[in-house]
Short mmCIF file of C-alpha atoms and ligand atoms in Angstrom, two decimals:
data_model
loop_
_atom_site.label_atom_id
_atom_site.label_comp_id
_atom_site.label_asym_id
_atom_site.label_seq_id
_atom_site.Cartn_x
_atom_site.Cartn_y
_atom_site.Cartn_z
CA UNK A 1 -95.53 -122.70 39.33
CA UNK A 2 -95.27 -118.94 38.14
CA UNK A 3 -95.84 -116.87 41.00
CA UNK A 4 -97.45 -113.61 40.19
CA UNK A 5 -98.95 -110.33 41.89
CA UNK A 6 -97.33 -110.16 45.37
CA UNK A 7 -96.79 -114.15 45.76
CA UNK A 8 -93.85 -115.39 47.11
CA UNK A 9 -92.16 -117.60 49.31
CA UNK A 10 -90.70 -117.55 52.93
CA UNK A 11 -89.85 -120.16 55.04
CA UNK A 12 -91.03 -122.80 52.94
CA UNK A 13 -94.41 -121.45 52.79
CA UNK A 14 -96.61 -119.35 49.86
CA UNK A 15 -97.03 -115.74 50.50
CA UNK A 16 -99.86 -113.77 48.84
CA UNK A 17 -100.96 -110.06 50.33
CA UNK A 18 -98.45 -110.44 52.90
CA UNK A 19 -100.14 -113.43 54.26
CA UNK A 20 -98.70 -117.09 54.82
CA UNK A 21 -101.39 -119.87 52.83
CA UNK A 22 -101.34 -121.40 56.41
CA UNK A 23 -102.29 -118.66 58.61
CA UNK A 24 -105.50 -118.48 55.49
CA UNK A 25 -106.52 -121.73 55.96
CA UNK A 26 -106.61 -121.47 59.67
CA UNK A 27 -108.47 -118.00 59.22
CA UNK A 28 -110.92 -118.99 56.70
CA UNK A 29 -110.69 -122.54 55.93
CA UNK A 30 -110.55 -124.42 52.55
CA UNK A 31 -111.56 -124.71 49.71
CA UNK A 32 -110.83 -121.07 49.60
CA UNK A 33 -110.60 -118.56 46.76
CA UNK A 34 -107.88 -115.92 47.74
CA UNK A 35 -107.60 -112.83 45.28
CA UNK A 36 -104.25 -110.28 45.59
CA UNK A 37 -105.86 -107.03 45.53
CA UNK A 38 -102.82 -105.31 44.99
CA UNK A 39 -101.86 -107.53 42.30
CA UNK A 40 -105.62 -106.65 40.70
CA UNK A 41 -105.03 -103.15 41.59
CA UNK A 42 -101.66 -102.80 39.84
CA UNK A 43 -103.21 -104.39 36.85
CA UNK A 44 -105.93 -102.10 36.50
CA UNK A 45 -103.60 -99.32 36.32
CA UNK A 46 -101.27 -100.83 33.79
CA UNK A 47 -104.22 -100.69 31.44
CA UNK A 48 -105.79 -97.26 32.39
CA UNK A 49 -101.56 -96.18 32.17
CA UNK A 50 -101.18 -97.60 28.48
CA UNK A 51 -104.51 -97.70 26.79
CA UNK A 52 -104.74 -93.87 26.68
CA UNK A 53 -104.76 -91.35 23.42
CA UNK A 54 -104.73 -87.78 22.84
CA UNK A 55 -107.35 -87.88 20.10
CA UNK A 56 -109.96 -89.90 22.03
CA UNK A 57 -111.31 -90.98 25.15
CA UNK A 58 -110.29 -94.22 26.64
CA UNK A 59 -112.53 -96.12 28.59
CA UNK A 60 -111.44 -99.77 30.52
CA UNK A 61 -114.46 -101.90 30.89
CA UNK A 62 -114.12 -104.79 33.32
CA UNK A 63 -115.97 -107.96 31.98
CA UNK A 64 -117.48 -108.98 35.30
CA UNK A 65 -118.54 -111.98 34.14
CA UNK A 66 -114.90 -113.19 34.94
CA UNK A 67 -115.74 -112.54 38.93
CA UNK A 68 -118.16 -110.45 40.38
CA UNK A 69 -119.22 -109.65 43.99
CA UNK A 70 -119.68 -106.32 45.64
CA UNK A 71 -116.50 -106.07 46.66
CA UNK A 72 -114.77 -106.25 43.34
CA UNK A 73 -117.71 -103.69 41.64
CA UNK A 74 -116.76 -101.53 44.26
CA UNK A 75 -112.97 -101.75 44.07
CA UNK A 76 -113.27 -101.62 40.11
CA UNK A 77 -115.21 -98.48 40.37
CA UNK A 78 -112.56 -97.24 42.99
CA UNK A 79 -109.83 -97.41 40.55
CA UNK A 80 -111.80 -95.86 38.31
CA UNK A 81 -112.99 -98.22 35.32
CA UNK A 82 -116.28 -99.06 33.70
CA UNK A 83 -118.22 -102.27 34.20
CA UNK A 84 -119.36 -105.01 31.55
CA UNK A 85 -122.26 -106.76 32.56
CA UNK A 86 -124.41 -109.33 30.87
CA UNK A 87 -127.38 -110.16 33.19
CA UNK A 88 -129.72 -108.68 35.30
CA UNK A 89 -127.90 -110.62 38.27
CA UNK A 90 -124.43 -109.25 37.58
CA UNK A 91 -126.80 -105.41 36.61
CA UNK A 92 -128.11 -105.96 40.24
CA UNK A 93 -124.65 -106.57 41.67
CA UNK A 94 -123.06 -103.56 40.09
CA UNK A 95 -125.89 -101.01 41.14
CA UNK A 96 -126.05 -102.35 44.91
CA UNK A 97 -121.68 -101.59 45.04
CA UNK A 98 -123.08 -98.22 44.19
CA UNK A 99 -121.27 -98.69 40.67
CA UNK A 100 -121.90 -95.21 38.36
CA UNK A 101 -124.85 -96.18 35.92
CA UNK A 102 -123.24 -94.52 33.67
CA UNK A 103 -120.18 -95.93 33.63
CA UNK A 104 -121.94 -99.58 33.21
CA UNK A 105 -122.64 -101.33 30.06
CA UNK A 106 -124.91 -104.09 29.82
CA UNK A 107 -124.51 -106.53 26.92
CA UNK A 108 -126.32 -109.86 26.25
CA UNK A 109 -127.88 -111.80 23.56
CA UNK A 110 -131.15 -112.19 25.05
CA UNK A 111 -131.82 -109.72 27.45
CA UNK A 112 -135.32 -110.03 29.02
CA UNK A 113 -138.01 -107.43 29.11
CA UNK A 114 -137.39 -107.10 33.11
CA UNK A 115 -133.63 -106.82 32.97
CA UNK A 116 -134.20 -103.62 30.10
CA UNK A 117 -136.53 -102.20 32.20
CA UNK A 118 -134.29 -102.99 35.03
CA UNK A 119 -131.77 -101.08 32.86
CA UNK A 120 -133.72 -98.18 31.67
CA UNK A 121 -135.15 -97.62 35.38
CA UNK A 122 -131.61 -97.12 36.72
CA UNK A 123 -130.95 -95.52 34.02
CA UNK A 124 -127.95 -97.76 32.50
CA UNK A 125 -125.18 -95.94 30.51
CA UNK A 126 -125.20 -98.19 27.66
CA UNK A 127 -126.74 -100.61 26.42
CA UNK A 128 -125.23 -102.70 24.31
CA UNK A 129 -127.96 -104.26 21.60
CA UNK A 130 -127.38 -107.88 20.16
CA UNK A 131 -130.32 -107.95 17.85
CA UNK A 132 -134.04 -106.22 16.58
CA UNK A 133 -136.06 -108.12 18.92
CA UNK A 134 -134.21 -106.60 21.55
CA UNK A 135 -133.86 -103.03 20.48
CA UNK A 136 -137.89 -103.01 19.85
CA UNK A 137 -137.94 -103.80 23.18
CA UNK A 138 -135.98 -101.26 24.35
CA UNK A 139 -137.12 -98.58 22.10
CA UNK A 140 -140.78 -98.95 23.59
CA UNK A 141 -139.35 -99.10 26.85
CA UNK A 142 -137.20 -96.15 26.89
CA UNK A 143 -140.65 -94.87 25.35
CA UNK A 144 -142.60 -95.64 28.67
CA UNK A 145 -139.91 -94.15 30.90
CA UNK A 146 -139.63 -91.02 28.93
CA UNK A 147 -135.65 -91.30 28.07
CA UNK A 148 -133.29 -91.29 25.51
CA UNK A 149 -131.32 -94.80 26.45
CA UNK A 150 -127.50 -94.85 24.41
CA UNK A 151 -127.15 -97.85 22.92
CA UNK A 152 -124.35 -99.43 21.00
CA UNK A 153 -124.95 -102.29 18.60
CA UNK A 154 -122.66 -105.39 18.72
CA UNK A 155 -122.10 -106.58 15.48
CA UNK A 156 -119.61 -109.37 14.10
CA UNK A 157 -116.78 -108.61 12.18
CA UNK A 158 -116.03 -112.34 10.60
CA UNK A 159 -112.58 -112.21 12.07
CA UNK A 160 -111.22 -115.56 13.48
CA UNK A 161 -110.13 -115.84 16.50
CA UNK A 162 -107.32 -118.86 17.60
CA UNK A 163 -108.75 -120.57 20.67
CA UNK A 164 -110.62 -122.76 21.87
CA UNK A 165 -114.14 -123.69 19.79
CA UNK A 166 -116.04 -122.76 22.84
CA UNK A 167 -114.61 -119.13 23.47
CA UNK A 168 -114.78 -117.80 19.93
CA UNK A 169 -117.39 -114.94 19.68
CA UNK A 170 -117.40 -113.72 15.80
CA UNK A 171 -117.10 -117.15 13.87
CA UNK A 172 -119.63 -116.47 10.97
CA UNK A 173 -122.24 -118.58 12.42
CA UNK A 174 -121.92 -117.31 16.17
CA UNK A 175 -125.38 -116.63 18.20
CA UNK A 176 -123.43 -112.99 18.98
CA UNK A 177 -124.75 -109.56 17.39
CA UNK A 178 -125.23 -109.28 13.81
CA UNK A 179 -123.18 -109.41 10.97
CA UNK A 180 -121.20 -106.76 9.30
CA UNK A 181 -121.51 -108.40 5.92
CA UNK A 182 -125.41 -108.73 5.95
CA UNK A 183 -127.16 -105.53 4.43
CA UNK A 184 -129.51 -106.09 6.86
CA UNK A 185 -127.38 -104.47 9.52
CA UNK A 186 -126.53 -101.24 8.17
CA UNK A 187 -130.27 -101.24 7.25
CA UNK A 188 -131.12 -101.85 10.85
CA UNK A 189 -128.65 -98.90 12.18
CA UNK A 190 -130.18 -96.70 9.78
CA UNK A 191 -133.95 -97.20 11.61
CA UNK A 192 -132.17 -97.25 15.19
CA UNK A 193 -130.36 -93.87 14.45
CA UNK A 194 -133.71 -92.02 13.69
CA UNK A 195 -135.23 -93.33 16.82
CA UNK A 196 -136.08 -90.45 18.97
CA UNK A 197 -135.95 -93.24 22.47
CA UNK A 198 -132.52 -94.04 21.27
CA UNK A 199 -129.23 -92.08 20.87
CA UNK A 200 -127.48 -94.78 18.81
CA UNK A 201 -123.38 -94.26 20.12
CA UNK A 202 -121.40 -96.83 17.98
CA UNK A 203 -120.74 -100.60 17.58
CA UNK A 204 -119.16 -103.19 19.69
CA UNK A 205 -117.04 -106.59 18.83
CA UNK A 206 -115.70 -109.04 20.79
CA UNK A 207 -113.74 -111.17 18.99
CA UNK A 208 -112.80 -114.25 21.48
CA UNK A 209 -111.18 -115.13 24.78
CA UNK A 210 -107.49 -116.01 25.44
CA UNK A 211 -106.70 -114.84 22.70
CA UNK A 212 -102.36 -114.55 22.27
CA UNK A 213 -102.22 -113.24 18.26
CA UNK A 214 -101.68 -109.22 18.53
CA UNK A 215 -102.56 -108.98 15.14
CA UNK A 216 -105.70 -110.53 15.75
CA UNK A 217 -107.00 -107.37 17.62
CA UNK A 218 -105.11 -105.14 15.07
CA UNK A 219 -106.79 -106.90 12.01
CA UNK A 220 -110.42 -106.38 14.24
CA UNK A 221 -109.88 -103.03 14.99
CA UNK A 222 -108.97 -102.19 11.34
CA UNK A 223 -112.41 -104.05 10.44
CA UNK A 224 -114.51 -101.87 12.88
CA UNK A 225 -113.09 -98.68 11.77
CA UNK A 226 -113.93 -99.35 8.54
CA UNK A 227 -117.07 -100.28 9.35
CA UNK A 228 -117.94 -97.33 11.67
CA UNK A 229 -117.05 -95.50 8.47
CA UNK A 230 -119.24 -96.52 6.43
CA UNK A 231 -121.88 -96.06 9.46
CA UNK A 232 -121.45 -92.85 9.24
CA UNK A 233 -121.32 -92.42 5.77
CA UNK A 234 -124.55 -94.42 5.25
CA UNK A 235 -126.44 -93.55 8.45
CA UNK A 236 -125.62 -90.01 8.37
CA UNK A 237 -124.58 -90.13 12.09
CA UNK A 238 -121.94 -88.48 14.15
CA UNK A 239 -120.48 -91.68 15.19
CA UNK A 240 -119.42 -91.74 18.94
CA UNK A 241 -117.72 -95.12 20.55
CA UNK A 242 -116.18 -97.64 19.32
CA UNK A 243 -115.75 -101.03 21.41
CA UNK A 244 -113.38 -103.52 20.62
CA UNK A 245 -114.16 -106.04 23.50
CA UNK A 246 -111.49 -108.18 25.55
CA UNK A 247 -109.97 -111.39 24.97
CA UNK A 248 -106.37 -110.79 25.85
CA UNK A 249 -104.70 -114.03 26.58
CA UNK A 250 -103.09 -114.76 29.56
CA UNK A 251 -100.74 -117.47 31.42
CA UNK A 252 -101.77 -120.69 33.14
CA UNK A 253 -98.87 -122.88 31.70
CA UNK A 254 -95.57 -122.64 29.84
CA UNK A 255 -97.88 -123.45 27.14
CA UNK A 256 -98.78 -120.14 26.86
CA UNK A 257 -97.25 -117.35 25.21
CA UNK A 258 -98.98 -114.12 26.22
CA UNK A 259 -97.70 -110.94 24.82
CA UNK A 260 -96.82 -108.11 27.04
CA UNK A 261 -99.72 -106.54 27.72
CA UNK A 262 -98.09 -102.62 28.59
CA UNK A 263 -96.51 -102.25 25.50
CA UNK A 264 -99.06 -104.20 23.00
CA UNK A 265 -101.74 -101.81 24.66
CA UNK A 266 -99.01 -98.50 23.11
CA UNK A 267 -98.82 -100.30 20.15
CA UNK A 268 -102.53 -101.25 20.03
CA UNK A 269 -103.92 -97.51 20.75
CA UNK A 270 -101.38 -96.21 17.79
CA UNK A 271 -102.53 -98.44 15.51
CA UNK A 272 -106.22 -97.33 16.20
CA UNK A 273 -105.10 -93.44 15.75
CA UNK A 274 -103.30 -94.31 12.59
CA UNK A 275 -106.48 -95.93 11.25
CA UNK A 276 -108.93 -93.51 12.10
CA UNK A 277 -106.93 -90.24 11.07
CA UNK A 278 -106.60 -92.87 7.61
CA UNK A 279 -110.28 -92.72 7.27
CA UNK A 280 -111.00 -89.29 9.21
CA UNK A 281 -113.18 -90.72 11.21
CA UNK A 282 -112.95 -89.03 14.85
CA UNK A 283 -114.85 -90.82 17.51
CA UNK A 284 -115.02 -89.41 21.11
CA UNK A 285 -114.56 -93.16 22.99
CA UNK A 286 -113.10 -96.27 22.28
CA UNK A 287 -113.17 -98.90 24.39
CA UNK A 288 -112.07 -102.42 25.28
CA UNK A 289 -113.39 -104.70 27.89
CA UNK A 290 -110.87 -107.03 29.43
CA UNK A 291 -111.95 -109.16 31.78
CA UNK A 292 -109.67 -112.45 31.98
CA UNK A 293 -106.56 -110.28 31.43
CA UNK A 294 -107.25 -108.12 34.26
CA UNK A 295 -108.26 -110.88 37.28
CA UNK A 296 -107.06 -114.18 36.09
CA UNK A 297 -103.62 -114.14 37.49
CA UNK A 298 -104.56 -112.45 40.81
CA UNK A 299 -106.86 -114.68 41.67
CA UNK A 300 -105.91 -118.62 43.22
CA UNK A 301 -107.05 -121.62 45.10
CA UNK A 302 -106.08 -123.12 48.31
CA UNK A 303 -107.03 -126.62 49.06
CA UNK A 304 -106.56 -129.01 51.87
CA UNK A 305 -105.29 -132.74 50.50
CA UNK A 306 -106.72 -135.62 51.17
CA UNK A 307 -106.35 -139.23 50.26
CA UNK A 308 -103.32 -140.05 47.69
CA UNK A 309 -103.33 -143.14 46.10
CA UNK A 310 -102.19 -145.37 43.34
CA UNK A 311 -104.87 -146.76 40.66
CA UNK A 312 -103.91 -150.25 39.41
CA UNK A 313 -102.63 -148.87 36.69
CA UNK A 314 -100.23 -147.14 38.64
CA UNK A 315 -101.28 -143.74 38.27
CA UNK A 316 -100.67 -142.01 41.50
CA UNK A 317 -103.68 -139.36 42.17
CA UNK A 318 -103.70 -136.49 44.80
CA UNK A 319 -107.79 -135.54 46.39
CA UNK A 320 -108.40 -132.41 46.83
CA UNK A 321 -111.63 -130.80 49.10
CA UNK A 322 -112.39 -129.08 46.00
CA UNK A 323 -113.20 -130.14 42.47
CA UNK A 324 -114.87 -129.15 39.28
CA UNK A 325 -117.18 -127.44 41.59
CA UNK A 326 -115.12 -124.63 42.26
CA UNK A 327 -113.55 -124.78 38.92
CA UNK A 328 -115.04 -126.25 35.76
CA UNK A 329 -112.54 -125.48 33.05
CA UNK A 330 -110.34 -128.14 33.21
CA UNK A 331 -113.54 -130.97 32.24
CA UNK A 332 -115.36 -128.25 29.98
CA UNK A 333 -112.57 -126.41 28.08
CA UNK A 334 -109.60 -129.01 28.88
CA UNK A 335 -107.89 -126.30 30.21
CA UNK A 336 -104.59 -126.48 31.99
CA UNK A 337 -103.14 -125.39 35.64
CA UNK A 338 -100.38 -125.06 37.72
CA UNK A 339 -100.40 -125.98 41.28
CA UNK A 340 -97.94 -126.45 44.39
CA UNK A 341 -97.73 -127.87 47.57
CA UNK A 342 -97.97 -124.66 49.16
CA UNK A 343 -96.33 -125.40 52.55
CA UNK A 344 -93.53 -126.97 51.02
CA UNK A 345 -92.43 -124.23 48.50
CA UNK A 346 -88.71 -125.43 48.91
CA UNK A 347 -88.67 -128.78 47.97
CA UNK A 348 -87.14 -129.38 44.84
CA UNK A 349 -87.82 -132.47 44.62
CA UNK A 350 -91.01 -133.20 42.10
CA UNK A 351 -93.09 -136.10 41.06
CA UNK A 352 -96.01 -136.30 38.73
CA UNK A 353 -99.80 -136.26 40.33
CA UNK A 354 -102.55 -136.61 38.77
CA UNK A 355 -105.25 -133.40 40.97
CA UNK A 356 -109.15 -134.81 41.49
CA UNK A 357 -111.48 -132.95 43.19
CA UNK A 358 -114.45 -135.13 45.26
CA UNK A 359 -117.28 -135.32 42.81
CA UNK A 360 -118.63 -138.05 41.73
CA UNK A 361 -117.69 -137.76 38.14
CA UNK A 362 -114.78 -139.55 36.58
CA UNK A 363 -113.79 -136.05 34.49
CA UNK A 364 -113.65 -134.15 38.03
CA UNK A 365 -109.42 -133.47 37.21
CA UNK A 366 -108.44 -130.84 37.40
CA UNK A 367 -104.51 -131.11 36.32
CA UNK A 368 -104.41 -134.33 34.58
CA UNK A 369 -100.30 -134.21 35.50
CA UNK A 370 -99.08 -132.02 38.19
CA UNK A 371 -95.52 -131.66 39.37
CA UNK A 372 -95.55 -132.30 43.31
CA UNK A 373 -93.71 -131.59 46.25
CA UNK A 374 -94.71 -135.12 48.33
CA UNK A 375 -98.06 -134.67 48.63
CA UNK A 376 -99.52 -135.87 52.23
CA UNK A 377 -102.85 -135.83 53.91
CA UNK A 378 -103.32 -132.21 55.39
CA UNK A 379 -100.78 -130.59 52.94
CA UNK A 380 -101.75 -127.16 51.49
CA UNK A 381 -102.20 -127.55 47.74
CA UNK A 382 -103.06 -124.05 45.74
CA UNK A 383 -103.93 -124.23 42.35
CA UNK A 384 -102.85 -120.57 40.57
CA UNK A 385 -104.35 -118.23 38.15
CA UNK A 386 -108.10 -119.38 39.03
CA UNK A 387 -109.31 -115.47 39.00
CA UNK A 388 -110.97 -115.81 35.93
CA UNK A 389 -114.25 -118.03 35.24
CA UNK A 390 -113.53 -119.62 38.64
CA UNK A 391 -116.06 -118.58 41.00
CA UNK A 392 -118.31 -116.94 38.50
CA UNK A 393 -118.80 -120.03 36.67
CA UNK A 394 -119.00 -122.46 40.10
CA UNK A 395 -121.77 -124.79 41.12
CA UNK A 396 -123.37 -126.67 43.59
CA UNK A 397 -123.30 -130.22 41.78
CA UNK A 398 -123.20 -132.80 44.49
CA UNK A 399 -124.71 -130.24 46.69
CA UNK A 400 -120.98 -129.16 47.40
CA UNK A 401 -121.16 -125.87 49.01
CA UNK A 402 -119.34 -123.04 47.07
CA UNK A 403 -115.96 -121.26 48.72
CA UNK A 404 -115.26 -118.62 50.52
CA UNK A 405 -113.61 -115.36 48.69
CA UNK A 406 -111.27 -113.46 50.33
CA UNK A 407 -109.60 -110.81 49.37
CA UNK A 408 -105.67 -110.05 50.52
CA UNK A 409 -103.68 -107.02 51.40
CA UNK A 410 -100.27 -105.86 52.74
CA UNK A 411 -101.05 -108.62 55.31
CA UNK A 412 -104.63 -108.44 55.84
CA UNK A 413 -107.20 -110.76 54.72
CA UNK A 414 -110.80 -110.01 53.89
CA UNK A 415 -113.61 -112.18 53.53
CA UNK A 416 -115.45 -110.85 50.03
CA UNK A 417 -117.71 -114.15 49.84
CA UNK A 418 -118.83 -116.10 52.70
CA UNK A 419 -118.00 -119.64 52.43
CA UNK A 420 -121.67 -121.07 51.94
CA UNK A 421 -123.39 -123.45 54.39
CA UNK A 422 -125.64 -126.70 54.31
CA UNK A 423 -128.33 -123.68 55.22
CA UNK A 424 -127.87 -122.08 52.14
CA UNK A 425 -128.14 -124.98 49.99
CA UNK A 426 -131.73 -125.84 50.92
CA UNK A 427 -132.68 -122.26 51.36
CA UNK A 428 -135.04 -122.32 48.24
CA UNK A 429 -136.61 -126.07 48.67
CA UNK A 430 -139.81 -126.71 49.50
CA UNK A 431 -140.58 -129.69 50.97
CA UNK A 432 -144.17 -131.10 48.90
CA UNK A 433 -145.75 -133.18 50.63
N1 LLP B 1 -116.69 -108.63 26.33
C1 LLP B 1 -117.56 -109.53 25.86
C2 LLP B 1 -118.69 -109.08 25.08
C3 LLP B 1 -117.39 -110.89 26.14
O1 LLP B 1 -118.25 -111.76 25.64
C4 LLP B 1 -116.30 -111.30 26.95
C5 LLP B 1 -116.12 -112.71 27.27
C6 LLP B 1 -115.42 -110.33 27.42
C7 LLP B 1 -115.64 -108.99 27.09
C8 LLP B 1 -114.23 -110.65 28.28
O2 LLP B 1 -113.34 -111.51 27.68
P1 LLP B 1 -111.95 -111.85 28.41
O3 LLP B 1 -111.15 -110.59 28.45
O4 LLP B 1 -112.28 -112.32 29.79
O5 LLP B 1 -111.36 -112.93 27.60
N2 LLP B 1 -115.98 -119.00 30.38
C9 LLP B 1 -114.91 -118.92 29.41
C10 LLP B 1 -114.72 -117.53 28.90
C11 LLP B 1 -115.95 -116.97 28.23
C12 LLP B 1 -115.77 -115.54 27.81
C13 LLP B 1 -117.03 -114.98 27.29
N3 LLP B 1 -116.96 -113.60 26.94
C14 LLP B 1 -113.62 -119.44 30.06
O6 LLP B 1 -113.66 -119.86 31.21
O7 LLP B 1 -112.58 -119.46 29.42
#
């Protein structure tokens, strides 16, 4: 297993924060989510360090979609990046860490009438518009609060995107924003412009997730210049920010090939000032919105083994207290881990395991084959790079209580997310008589 952030190994044992795996379990139990702060931390700065200009504004947006709790709005805020959110639940979350309105964006492709209002009320930075049915929306409800809300209007760019079917945002017929191809749109930005509720600011694209081709993002960013161009040309607006989403891949396997993100963000932010000073088009912002890139790696699982045993066809599997409950990816997208027997760090000696968690579904893997140190009863197995789409995108299926979060630091631990209880699962039944 790679080890990133601050991970590493003494005495046999898996270090992260400063903090032995066993002295976590015994602190906070298992399952248990365990996030490097510093490793977060050091990422956020690598992209406020490289994604910088001197003929524009930069701005980081974290996607909190890939984790959110009040401790990570706060520490994003802390370090001094915007916030991406798509509900009124992750909205909520922000404003409670005391996140700057302004600095949050709220995107979605249905936004209801109480999470705009929610919005305007707080008076949300940006909002970023998927469609007509939602601008009218918002345009009478800026209306009723007596505001000018700044809105930028996601729009899809056609460009394709290599990954998985699930994860690609601008495939032509994608349920994201609307088209730059269709007349329609540029017809649409026209009316927005000249609303006096709305100070239309730019566009936004997002063009996929895990995403490992740079030229993907060059070819996008090309597209969207060009675009905001002709915006400007045709809407007769200054035009202000542009937004080139997230979707920087990152490593779970050797199977992936990330590139490195420091230097691709240099090469990234010339390529946008070449283009623009091509077309003299001078906006004040641009933007991107990573959200995988940024937590993914810092973020990991520790579980607690339980029975090992041999099908009939021989297959030798390893149970975890865990399972597609705390991380779905493996049965939705197929998507691949590494893991170790993290109290036995120095064993060289591997075997193959197949990793089940305890639900009561056949496709509850979740590492089909697994290179193991001897897995026993009791051992410590932590599954890495479970940051991203982890937690967020956890349930309760078998009434399986979610994880706790903690948080480590130059040897401290922090619990972020109390481990839920039997309590809290039947909090909202009602018992009908
Ligand atoms: N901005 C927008 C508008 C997005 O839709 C997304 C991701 C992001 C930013 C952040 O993308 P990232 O940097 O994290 O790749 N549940 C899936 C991923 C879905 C991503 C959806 N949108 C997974 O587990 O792989």
């Amino acid at each position: 297993m790679k080890l990133f952030g601050t991970m590493s190994i003494k005495e046999n044992e898996l270090i992260i924060g400063g903090i032995g795996v066993s002295e976590l379990k015994s602190k906070h139990g298992t399952p248990l989510y365990i996030i490097d702060q510093k490793g977060f931390e050091d990422k956020a700065n690598l992209f406020i360090n490289n994604f910088k200009s001197n003929t524009f504004d930069t701005r980081v947006i974290y996607a909190s979609k890939a984790f959110m709790n009040l401790s990570i709005a706060k520490l994003v805020s802390k370090l001094g990046l915007c916030i991406d959110v798509v509900s009124g639940g992750e909205l909520y979350t922000a404003l409670k860490a005391g996140f700057d309105p302004n600095k949050i964006y709220f995107h979605g492709n249905n936004k209801l009438y109480d999470e705009l209002v929610l919005a305007v009320q707080n008076r949300v930075g940006t909002i970023v518009v998927d469609n007509e049915y939602e601008y009218d929306l918002l345009s009478g409800i800026s209306g009723e609060f007596e505001t000018v809300t700044r809105v930028i209007l996601r729009v899809n760019p056609g460009i394709e995107a290599h990954t998985h079917e699930y994860i690609q945002t601008t495939k032509n017929d994608s349920k994201f924003g609307l088209s730059i191809f269709d007349d329609k749109t540029m017809d649409f930005i026209i009316k927005m412009s000249s609303d006096p509720n709305i100070d239309f600011a730019g566009i936004h694209c997002h063009v996929g997730s895990q995403v490992f081709d740079e030229n993907t993002f060059l070819k996008e960013a090309d597209e969207m210049i060009k675009y905001a161009k002709e915006i400007e040309n045709e809407a007769q607006v200054v035009f202000k920010e542009l937004n080139l989403g997230g979707g920087f891949g990152v490593y779970y396997t050797d199977e992936d090939n990330p590139f490195e993100l420091g230097s691709f963000l240099g090469r990234y932010t010339k390529h946008i000032e070449h283009k623009l000073s091509e077309l003299d088009l001078n906006p004040e912002i641009i933007s991107i919105e990573p959200g995988r890139s940024l937590i993914n790696s810092y973020g990991s699982t520790l579980y607690t083994v339980g029975a090992i045993k041999k099908t009939m066809a021989g297959l030798p599997y390893v149970f975890v207290d865990g399972g597609m409950t705390d991380n779905p990816r493996p049965s939705l997208y197929q998507a691949k881990y590494e893991a170790v027997i993290a109290n036995k760090m120095d064993d060289t000696d591997l075997e193959s395991y197949r990793i089940a968690g305890k639900c009561c579904e056949t496709g509850d893997i979740l590492i089909k084959d697994a290179s193991l140190a001897n897995p026993m009863p009791g051992d410590l197995l932590l599954i890495s790079s479970t940051g991203a789409y982890n937690y967020s995108m956890s349930s309760n299926y078998n009434r399986i209580p979610r994880p706790e979060v903690v948080f480590v630091k130059d040897g401290v631990s922090k619990t972020a997310v109390k481990r839920e209880t039997y309590e809290d699962l039947i909090r909202n039944d009602e018992v009908i008589d």
